[in-house]
mmCIF file of C-alpha atoms in Angstrom:
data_model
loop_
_atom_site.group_PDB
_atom_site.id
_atom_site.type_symbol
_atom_site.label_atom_id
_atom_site.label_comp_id
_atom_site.label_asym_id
_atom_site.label_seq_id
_atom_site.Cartn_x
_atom_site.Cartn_y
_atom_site.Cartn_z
ATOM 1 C CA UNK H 1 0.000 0.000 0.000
ATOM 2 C CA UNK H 2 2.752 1.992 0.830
ATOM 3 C CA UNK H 3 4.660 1.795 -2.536
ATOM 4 C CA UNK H 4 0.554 2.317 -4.004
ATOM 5 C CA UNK H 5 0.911 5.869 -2.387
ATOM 6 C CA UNK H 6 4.178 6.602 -4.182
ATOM 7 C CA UNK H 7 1.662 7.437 -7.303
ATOM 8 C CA UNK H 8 0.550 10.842 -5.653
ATOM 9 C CA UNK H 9 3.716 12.017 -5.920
ATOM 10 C CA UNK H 10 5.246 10.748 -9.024
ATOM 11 C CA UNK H 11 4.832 12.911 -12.456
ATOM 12 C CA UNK H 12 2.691 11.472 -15.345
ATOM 13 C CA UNK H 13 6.149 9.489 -17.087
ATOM 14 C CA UNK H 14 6.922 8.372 -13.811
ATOM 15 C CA UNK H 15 3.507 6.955 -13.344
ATOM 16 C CA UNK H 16 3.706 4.966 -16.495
ATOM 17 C CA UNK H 17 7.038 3.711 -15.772
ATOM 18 C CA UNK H 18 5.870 2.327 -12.523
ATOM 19 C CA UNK H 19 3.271 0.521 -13.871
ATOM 20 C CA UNK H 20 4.940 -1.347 -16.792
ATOM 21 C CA UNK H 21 8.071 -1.979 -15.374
ATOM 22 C CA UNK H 22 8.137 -5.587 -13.941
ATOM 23 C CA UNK H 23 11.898 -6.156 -12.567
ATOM 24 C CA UNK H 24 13.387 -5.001 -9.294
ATOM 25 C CA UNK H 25 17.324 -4.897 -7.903
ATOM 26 C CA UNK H 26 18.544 -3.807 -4.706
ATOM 27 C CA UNK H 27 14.862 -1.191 -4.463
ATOM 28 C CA UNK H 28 15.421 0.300 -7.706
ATOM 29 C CA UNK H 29 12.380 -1.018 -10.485
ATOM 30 C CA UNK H 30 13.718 -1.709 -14.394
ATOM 31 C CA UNK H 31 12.077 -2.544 -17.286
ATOM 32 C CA UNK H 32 12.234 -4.990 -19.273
ATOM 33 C CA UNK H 33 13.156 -4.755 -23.088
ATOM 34 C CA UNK H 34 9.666 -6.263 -23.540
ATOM 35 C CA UNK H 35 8.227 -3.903 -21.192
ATOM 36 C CA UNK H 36 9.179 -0.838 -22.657
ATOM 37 C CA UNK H 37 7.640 -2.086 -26.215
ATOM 38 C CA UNK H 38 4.300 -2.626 -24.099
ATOM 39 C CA UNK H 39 4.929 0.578 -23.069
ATOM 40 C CA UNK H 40 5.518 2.696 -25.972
ATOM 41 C CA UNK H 41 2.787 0.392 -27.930
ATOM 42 C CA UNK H 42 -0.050 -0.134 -25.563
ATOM 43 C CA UNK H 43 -2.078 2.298 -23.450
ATOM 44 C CA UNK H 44 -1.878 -0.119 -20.527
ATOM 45 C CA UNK H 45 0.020 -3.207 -19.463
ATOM 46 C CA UNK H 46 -1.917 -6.611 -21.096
ATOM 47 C CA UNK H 47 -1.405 -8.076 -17.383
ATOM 48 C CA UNK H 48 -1.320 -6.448 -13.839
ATOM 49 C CA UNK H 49 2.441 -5.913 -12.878
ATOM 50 C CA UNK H 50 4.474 -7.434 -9.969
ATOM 51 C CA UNK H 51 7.804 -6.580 -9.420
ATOM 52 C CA UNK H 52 9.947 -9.594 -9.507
ATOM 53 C CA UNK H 53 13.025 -9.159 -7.441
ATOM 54 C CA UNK H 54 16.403 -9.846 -9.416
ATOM 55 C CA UNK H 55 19.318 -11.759 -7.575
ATOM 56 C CA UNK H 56 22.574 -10.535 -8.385
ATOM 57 C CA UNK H 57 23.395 -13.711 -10.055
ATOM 58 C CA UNK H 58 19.882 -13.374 -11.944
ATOM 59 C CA UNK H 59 21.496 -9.656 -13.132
ATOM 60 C CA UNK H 60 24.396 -10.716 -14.229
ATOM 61 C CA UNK H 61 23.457 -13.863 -16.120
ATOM 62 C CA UNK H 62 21.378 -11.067 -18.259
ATOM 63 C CA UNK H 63 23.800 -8.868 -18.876
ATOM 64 C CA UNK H 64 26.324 -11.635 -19.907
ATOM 65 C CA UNK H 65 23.885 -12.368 -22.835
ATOM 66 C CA UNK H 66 23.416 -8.787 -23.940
ATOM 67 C CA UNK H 67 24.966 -8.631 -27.578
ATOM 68 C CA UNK H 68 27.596 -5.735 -27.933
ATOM 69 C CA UNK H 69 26.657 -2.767 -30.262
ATOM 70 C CA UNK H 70 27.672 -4.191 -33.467
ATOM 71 C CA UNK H 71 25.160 -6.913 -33.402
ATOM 72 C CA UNK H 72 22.310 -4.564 -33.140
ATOM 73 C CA UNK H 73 19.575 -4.891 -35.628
ATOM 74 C CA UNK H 74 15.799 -3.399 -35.644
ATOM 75 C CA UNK H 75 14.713 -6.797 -33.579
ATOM 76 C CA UNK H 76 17.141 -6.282 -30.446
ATOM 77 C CA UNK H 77 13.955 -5.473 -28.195
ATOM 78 C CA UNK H 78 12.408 -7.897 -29.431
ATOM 79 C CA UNK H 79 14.858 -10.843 -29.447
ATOM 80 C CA UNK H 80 15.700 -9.906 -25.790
ATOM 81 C CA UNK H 81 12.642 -9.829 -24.585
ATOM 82 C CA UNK H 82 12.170 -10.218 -21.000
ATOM 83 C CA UNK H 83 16.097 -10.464 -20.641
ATOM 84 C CA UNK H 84 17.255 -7.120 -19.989
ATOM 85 C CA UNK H 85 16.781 -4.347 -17.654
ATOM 86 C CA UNK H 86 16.729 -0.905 -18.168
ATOM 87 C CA UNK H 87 16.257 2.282 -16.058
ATOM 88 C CA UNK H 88 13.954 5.110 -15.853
ATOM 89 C CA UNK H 89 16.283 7.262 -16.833
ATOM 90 C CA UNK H 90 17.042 4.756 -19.993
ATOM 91 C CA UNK H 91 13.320 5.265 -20.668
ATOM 92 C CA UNK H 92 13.304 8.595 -20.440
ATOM 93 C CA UNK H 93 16.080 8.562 -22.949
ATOM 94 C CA UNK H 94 14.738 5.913 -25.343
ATOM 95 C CA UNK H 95 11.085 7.799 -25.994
ATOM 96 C CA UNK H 96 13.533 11.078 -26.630
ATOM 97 C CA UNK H 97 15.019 9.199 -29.764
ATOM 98 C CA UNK H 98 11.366 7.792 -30.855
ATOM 99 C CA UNK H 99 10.602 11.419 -31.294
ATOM 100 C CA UNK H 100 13.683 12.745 -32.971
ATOM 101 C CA UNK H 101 14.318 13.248 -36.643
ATOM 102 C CA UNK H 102 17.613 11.683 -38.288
ATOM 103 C CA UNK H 103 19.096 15.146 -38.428
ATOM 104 C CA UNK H 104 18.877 15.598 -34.638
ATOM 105 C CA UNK H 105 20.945 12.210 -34.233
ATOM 106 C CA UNK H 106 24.286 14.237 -34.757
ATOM 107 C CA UNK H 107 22.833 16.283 -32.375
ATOM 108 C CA UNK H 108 22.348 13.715 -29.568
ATOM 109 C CA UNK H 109 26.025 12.531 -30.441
ATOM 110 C CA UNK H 110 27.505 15.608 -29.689
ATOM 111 C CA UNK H 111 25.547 16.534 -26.638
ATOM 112 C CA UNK H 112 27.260 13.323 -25.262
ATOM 113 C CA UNK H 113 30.260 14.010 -26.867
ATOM 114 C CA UNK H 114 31.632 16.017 -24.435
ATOM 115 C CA UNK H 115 35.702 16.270 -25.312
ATOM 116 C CA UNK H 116 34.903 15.818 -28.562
ATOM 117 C CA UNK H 117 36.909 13.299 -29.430
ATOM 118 C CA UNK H 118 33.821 11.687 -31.679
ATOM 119 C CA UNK H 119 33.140 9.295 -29.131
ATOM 120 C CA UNK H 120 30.975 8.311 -26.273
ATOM 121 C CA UNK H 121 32.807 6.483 -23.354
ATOM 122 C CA UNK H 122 30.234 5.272 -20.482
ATOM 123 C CA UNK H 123 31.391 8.146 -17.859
ATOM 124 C CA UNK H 124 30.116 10.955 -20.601
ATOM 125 C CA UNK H 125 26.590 8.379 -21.408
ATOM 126 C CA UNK H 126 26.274 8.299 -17.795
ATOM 127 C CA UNK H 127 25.901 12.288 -17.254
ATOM 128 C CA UNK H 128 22.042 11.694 -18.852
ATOM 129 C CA UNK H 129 21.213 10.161 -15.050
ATOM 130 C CA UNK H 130 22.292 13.457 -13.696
ATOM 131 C CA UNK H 131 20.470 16.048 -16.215
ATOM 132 C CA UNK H 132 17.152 13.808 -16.001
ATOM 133 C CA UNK H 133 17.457 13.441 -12.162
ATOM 134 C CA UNK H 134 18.321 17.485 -11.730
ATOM 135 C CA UNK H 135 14.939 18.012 -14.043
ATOM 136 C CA UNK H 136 13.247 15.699 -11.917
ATOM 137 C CA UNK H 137 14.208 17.074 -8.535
ATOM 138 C CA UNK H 138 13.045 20.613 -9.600
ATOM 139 C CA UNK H 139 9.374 19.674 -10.436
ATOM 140 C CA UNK H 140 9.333 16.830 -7.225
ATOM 141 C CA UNK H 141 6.191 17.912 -5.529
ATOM 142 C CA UNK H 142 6.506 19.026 -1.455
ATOM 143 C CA UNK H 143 5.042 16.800 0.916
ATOM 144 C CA UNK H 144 6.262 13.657 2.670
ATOM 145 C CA UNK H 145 10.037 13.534 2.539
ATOM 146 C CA UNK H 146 10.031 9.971 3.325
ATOM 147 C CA UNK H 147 8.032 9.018 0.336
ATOM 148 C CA UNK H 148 9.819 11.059 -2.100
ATOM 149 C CA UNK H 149 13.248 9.303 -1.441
ATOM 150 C CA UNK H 150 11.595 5.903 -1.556
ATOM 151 C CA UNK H 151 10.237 6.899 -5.435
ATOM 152 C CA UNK H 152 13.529 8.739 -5.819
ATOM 153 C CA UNK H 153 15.293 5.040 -5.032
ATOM 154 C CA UNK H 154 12.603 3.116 -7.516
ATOM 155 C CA UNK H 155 13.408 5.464 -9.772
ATOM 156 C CA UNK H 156 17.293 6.238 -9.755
ATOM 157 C CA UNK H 157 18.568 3.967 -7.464
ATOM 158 C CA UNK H 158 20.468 6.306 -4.659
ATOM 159 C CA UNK H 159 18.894 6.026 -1.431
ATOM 160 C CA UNK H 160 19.860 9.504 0.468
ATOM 161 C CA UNK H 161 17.737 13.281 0.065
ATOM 162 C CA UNK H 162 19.993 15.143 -1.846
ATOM 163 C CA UNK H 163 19.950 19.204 -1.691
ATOM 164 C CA UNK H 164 16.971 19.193 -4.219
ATOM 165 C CA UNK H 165 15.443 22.698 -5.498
ATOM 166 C CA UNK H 166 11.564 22.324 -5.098
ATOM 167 C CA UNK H 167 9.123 24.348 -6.492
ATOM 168 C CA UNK H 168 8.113 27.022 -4.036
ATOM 169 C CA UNK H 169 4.668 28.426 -4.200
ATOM 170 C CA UNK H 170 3.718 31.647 -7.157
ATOM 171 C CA UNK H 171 7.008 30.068 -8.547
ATOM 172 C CA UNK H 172 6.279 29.791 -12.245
ATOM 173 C CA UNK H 173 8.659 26.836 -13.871
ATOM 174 C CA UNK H 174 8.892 26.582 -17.551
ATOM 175 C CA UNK H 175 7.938 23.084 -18.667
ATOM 176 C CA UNK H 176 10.621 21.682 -21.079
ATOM 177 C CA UNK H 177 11.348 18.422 -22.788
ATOM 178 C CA UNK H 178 13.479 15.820 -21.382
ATOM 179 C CA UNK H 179 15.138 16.585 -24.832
ATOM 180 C CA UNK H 180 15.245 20.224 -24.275
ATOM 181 C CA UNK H 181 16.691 19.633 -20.684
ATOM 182 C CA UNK H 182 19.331 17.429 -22.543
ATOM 183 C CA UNK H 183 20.380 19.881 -25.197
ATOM 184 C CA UNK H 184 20.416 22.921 -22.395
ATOM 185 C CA UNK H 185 21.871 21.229 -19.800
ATOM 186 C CA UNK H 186 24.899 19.816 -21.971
ATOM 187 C CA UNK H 187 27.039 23.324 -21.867
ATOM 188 C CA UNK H 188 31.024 22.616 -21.332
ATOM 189 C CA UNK H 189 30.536 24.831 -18.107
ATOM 190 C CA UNK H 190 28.115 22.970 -16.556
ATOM 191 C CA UNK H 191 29.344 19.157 -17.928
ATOM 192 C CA UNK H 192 32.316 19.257 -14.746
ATOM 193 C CA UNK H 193 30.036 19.443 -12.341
ATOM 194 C CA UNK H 194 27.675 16.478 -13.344
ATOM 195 C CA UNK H 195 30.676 14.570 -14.402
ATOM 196 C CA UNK H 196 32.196 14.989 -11.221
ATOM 197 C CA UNK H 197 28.669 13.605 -9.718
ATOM 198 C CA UNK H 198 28.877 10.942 -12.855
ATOM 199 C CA UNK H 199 32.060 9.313 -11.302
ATOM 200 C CA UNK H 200 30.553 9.189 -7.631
ATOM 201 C CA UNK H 201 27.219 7.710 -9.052
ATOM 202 C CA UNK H 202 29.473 5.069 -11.422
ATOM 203 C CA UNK H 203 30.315 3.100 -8.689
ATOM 204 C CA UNK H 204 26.953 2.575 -7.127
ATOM 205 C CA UNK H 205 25.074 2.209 -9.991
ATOM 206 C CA UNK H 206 24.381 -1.260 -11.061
ATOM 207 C CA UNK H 207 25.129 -1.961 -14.665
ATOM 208 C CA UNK H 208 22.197 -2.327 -17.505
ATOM 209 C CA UNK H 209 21.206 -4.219 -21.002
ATOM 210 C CA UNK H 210 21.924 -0.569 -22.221
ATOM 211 C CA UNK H 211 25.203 0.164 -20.936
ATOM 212 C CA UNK H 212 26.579 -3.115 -21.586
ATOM 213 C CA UNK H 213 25.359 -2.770 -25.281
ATOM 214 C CA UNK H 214 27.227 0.159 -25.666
ATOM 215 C CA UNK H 215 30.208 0.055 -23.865
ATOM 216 C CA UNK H 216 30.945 -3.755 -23.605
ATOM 217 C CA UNK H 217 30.798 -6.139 -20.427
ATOM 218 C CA UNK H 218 33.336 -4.237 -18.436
ATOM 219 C CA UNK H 219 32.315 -1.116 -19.498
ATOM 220 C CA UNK H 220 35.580 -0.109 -21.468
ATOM 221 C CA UNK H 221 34.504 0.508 -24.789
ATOM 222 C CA UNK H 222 33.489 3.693 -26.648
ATOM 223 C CA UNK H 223 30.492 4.231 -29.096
ATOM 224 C CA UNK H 224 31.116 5.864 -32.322
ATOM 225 C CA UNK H 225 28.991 8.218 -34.342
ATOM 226 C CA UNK H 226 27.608 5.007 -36.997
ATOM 227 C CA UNK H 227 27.219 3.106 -33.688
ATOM 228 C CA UNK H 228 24.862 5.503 -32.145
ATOM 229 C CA UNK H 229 23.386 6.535 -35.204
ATOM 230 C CA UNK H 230 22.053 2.349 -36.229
ATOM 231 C CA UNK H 231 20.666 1.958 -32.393
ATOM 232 C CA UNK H 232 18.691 4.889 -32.744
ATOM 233 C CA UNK H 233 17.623 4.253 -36.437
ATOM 234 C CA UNK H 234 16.782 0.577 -35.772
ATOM 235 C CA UNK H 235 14.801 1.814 -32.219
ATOM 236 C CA UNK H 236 12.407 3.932 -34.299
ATOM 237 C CA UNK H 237 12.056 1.137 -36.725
ATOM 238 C CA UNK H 238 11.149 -2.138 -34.398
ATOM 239 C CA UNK H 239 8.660 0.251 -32.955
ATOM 240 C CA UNK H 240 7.209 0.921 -35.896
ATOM 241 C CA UNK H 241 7.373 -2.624 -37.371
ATOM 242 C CA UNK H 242 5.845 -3.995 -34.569
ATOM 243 C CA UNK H 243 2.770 -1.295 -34.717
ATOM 244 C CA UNK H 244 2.484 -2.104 -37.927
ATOM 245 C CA UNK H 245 2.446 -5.878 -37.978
ATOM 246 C CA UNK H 246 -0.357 -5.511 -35.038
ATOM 247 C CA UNK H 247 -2.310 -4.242 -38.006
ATOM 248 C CA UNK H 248 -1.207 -6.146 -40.986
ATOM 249 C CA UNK H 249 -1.966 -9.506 -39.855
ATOM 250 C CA UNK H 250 1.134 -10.828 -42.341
ATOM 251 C CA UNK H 251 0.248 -8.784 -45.349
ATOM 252 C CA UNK H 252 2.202 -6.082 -46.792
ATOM 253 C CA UNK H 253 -0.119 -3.008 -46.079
ATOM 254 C CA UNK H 254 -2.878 -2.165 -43.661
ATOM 255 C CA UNK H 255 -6.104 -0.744 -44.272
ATOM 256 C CA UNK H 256 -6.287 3.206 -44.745
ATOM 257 C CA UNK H 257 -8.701 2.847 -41.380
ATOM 258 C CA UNK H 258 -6.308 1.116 -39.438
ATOM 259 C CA UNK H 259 -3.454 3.683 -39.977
ATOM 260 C CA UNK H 260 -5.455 6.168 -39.271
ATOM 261 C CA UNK H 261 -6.638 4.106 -35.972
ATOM 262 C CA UNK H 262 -2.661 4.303 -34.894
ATOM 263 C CA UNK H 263 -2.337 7.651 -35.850
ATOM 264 C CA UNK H 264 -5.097 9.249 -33.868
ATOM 265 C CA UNK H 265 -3.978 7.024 -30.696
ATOM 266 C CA UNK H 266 -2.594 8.902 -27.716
ATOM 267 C CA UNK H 267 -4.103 12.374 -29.114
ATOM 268 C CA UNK H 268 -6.560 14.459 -27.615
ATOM 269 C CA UNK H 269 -9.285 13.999 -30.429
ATOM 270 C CA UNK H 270 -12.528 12.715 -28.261
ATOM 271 C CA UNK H 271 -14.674 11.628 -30.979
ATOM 272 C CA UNK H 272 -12.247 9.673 -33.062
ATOM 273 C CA UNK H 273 -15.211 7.817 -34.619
ATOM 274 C CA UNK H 274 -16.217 11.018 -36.366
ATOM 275 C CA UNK H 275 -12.608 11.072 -37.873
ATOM 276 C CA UNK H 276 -13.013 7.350 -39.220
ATOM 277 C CA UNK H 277 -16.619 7.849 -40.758
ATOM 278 C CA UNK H 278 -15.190 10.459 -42.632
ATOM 279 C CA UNK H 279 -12.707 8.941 -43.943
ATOM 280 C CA UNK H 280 -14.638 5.835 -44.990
ATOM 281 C CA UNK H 281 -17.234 7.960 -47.076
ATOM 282 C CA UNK H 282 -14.385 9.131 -48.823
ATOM 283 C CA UNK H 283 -11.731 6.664 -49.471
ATOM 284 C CA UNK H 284 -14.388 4.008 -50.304
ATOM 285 C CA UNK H 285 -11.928 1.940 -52.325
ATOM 286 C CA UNK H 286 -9.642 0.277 -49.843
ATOM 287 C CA UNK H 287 -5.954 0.475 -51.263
ATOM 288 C CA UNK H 288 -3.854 -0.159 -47.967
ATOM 289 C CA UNK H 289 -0.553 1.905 -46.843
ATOM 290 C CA UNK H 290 2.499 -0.141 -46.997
ATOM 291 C CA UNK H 291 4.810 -0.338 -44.514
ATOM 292 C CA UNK H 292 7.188 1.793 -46.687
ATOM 293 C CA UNK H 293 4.569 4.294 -46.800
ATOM 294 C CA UNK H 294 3.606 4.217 -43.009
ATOM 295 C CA UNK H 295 7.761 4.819 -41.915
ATOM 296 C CA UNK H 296 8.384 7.580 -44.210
ATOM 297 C CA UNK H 297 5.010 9.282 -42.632
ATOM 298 C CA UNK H 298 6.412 8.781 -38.517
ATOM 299 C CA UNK H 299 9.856 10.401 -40.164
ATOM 300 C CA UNK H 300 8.005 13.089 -41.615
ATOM 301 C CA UNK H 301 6.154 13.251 -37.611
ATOM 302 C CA UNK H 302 9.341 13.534 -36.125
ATOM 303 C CA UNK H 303 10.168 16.532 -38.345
ATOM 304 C CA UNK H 304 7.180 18.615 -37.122
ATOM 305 C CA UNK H 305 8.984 21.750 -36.260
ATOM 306 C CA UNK H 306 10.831 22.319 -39.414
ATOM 307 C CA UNK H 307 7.588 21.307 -41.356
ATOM 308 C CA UNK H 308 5.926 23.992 -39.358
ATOM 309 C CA UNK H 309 8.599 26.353 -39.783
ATOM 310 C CA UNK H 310 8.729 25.488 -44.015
ATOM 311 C CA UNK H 311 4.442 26.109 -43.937
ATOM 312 C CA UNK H 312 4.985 29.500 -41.763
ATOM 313 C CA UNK H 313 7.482 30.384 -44.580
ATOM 314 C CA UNK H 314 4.918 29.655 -47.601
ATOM 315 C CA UNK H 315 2.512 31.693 -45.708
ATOM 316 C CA UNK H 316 0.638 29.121 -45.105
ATOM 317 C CA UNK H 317 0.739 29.998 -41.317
ATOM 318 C CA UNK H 318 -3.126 31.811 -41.228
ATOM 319 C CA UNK H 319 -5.048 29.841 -43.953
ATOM 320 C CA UNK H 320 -5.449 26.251 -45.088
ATOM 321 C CA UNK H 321 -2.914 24.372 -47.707
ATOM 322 C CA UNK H 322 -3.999 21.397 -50.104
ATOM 323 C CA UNK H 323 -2.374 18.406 -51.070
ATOM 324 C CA UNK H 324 0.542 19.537 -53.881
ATOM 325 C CA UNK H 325 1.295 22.172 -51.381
ATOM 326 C CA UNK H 326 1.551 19.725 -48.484
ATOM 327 C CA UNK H 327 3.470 17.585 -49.942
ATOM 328 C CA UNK H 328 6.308 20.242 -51.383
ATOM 329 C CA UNK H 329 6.365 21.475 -47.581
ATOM 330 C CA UNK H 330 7.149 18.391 -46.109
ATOM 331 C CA UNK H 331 10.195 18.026 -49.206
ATOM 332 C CA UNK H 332 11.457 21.201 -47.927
ATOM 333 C CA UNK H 333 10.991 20.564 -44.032
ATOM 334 C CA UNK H 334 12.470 16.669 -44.313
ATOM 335 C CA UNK H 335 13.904 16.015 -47.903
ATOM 336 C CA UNK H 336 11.003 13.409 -47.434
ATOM 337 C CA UNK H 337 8.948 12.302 -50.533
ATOM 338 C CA UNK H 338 5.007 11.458 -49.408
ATOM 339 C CA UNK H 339 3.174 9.261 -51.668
ATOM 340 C CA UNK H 340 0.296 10.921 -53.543
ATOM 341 C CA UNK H 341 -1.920 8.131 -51.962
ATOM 342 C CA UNK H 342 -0.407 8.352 -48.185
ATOM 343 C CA UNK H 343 -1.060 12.078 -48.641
ATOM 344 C CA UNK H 344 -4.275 11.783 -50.082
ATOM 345 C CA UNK H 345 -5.492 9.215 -47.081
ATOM 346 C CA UNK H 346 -3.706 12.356 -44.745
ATOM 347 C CA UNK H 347 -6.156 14.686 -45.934
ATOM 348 C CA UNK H 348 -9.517 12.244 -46.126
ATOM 349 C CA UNK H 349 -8.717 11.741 -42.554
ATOM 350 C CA UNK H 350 -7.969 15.209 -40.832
ATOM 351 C CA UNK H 351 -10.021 17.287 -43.586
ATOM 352 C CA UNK H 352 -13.363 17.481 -41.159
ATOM 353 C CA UNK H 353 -15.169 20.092 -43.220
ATOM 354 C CA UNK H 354 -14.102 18.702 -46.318
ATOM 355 C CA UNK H 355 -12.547 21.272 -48.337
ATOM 356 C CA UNK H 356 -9.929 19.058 -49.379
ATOM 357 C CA UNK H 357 -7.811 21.488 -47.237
ATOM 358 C CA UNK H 358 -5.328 21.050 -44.232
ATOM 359 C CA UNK H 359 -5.432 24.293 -41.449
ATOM 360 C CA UNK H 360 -3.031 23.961 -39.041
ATOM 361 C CA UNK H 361 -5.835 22.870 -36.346
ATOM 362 C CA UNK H 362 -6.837 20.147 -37.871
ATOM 363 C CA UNK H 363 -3.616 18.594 -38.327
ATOM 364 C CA UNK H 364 -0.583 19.903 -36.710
ATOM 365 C CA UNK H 365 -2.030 20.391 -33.300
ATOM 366 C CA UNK H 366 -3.495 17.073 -32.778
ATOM 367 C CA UNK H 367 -0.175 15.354 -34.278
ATOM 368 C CA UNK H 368 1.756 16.897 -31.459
ATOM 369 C CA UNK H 369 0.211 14.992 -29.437
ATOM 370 C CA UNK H 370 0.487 11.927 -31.386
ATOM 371 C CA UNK H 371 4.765 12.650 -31.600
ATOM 372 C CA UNK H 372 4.891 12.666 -27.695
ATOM 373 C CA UNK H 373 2.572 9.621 -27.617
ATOM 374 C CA UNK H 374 0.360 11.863 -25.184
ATOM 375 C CA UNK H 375 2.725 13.175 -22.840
ATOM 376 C CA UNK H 376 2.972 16.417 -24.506
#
C-alpha cells in the first residue's frame, strides 16, 4: 500500500514507468526490453504488474547475454525480450530518440560528446542520469520527505535526500522536454560538475542491457557516431514494425482505417469515430498503406517543427494548404517524398469540413500529441 501511495507524488512518465516496469534490484524497479515495447505500444500493461526481485546472479546472467553494439539490428527489443533491464532514466532517454528526426541524431552525439573526441565512453553516457534526475528534482512535488526518497530510489537507485530545489509556491517553472533539458543542460561549463557527480554515481550504480550494449561487459569501450546513429535508427524502426504488424496480420499493407486508428492514438481527439466515418465515405476503395509508406510518414512526424517552420514560410501559417502544397512542404521541411496516396489518405482523414484542405488545427495540433505519444 505503501509503494501504491508513491503514485501521488510521481509525475505522469513516472507513473507509467511504474506501472509497466516488472523487474526489481537492490529497491530500484527496471524494465524490461519487452516492457518498454508494451509501453511505448499499448495504453496499458496486457497483465497487472508485480515486481519480480532480481538476484545478483539473476542480473548478471542477463547482462552476460546482452549482444555488444555491433550486433544490433531493428529486432534487439524484441529478441531480448524479458532479458534485460533498463532504467527510468534509460526510458526517459529511449522515448527522446522515438521522437527525434535523423538530423537531430548528430545532435544527440555531440551533446554526449563532451571532449569531442567523436566518441561516447560510459562516464560521458552516464551524465544523462544526472540532467534527467536534476529536471526531476526541480518539479518533485513538497510533501512527505520519506516518500519522495523511496520513489527517488525506484526510480534512480540512490537512497539519500539530496539538496533538491523544489518548487516554491507563485514560482512559475517553464515546462521543457526531457530533450530540451538534454540539449540545455549539456554546456562545457556545466558538464564538470555532473561529471564529477557521474564518477561518484558510477560506482553505485548497477550496470544495464543498455550500458553493456554500448560500452561492452566491463564497461571499457566507446560508441562511435555510426554506432549511435544504427541503435537509434533501428529503435524507431522495431517500434514501428511492430505497430504495424499488429495491423497487418502478415500482409504487406494495412487498411487506410487502421493507420489512421494508430495515428489518432494517444491524441486528444474525443470523438475519433467522427474522424473514421469520414474517412470511410471518402476513401471508399480500400488500397492499404504499406509499410514503406507508413515509416516515411512517422519520419516526416518527427520533423514537425521544421515542417511547421517550411508552412509558416509559404505563408501558409493563417489559412489552409492542399495536397501539392503539403506535400512540397514536407520536401522542404524533411527532404522526405510522401506518396500521392499516403497524402491523399492524410487529408480524407484530418479534412473534417471537407474542403480538401489542411489548417493547421486540424492537423498539426493534434499530431503533437500523437509525436509525444500523449505526454505532450
Amino acid at each position: 500500500t505503501d509503494l501504491e501511495d508513491l503514485h501521488l507524488y510521481a509525475t505522469p512518465r513516472e507513473q507509467r514507468f511504474r506501472r509497466f516496469a516488472s523487474l526489481e534490484f537492490e529497491g530500484q524497479l527496471y524494465m524490461t526490453p519487452y516492457d518498454f515495447i508494451q509501453a511505448v505500444t499499448n495504453d496499458e500493461p496486457k497483465h497487472a504488474k508485480k515486481w519480480r526481485s532480481l538476484s545478483k546472479q539473476e542480473l548478471n546472467q542477463i547482462l552476460m547475454e546482452t549482444p555488444p553494439v555491433w550486433k544490433g539490428s531493428s529486432k534487439l527489443f524484441r529478441n531480448l525480450n524479458e532479458k534485460g533491464v533498463i532504467s527510468y532514466t534509460e526510458y526517459l532517454f529511449l522515448l527522446c530518440i522515438l521522437t527525434k528526426p535523423h538530423a537531430g541524431f548528430r545532435i544527440a552525439f555531440n551533446m554526449f560528446d563532451t571532449d569531442g573526441n567523436e566518441m561516447v565512453d560510459k562516464k560521458e553516457f552516464l551524465v544523462l542520469q544526472e540532467i534527467f534526475r536534476k529536471k526531476n528534482e526541480k518539479r518533485e512535488r513538497k510533501g512527505d520527505e520519506e516518500k519522495r526518497a523511496l520513489l527517488r530510489l525506484q526510480l534512480y537507485g540512490y537512497h539519500t535526500s539530496t539538496n533538491n530545489v523544489l518548487k516554491t509556491e507563485g514560482e512559475d517553472l517553464v515546462p521543457r522536454s526531457y530533450w530540451d533539458t538534454l540539449r540545455r543542460s549539456t554546456s562545457q561549463a556545466l558538464f564538470s560538475d555532473l561529471a564529477e557527480r557521474a564518477d561518484d554515481i558510477t560506482s553505485s550504480l548497477s550496470d544495464t542491457t543498455l550500458l553493456v550494449h554500448f560500452f561492452g561487459k566491463k564497461g571499457k569501450a566507446e560508441l562511435n557516431f555510426e554506432d549511435f546513429y544504427r541503435f537509434m535508427d533501428n529503435l524507431q524502426t522495431e517500434v514501428l514494425e511492430i505497430e504495424f504488424l499488429s495491423y497487418s496480420n502478415g500482409m504487406n499493407t494495412i487498411s487506410e482505417e487502421d493507420f489512421a486508428h494508430i495515428l489518432l492514438r494517444y491524441t486528444n481527439v474525443e470523438n475519433t469515430s467522427s474522424y473514421l466515418e469520414n474517412m470511410r465515405c471518402r476513401i471508399p476503395e480500400e488500397k492499404g498503406i504499406t509499410f514503406d509508406e507508413f515509416r516515411s510518414f512517422f519520419q516526416f512526424l518527427n520533423n514537425l517543427e521544421d515542417f511547421t517552420i517550411a508552412m509558416q514560410m509559404y505563408n501558409f501559417a493563417s489559412r489552409s494548404i492542399g495536397q501539392d502544397e503539403f506535400k512540397r512542404a514536407v520536401y522542404v521541411a524533411t527532404g522526405l517524398k510522401l506518396s500521392p496516396h499516403l497524402v491523399n489518405t492524410v487529408f480524407k482523414i484530418f479534412d473534417v469540413d471537407r474542403d480538401d484542405q489542411l489548417s493547421y488545427k486540424e492537423f498539426i495540433g493534434i499530431m503533437k500529441d500523437r509525436l509525444n505519444r500523449g505526454f505532450r
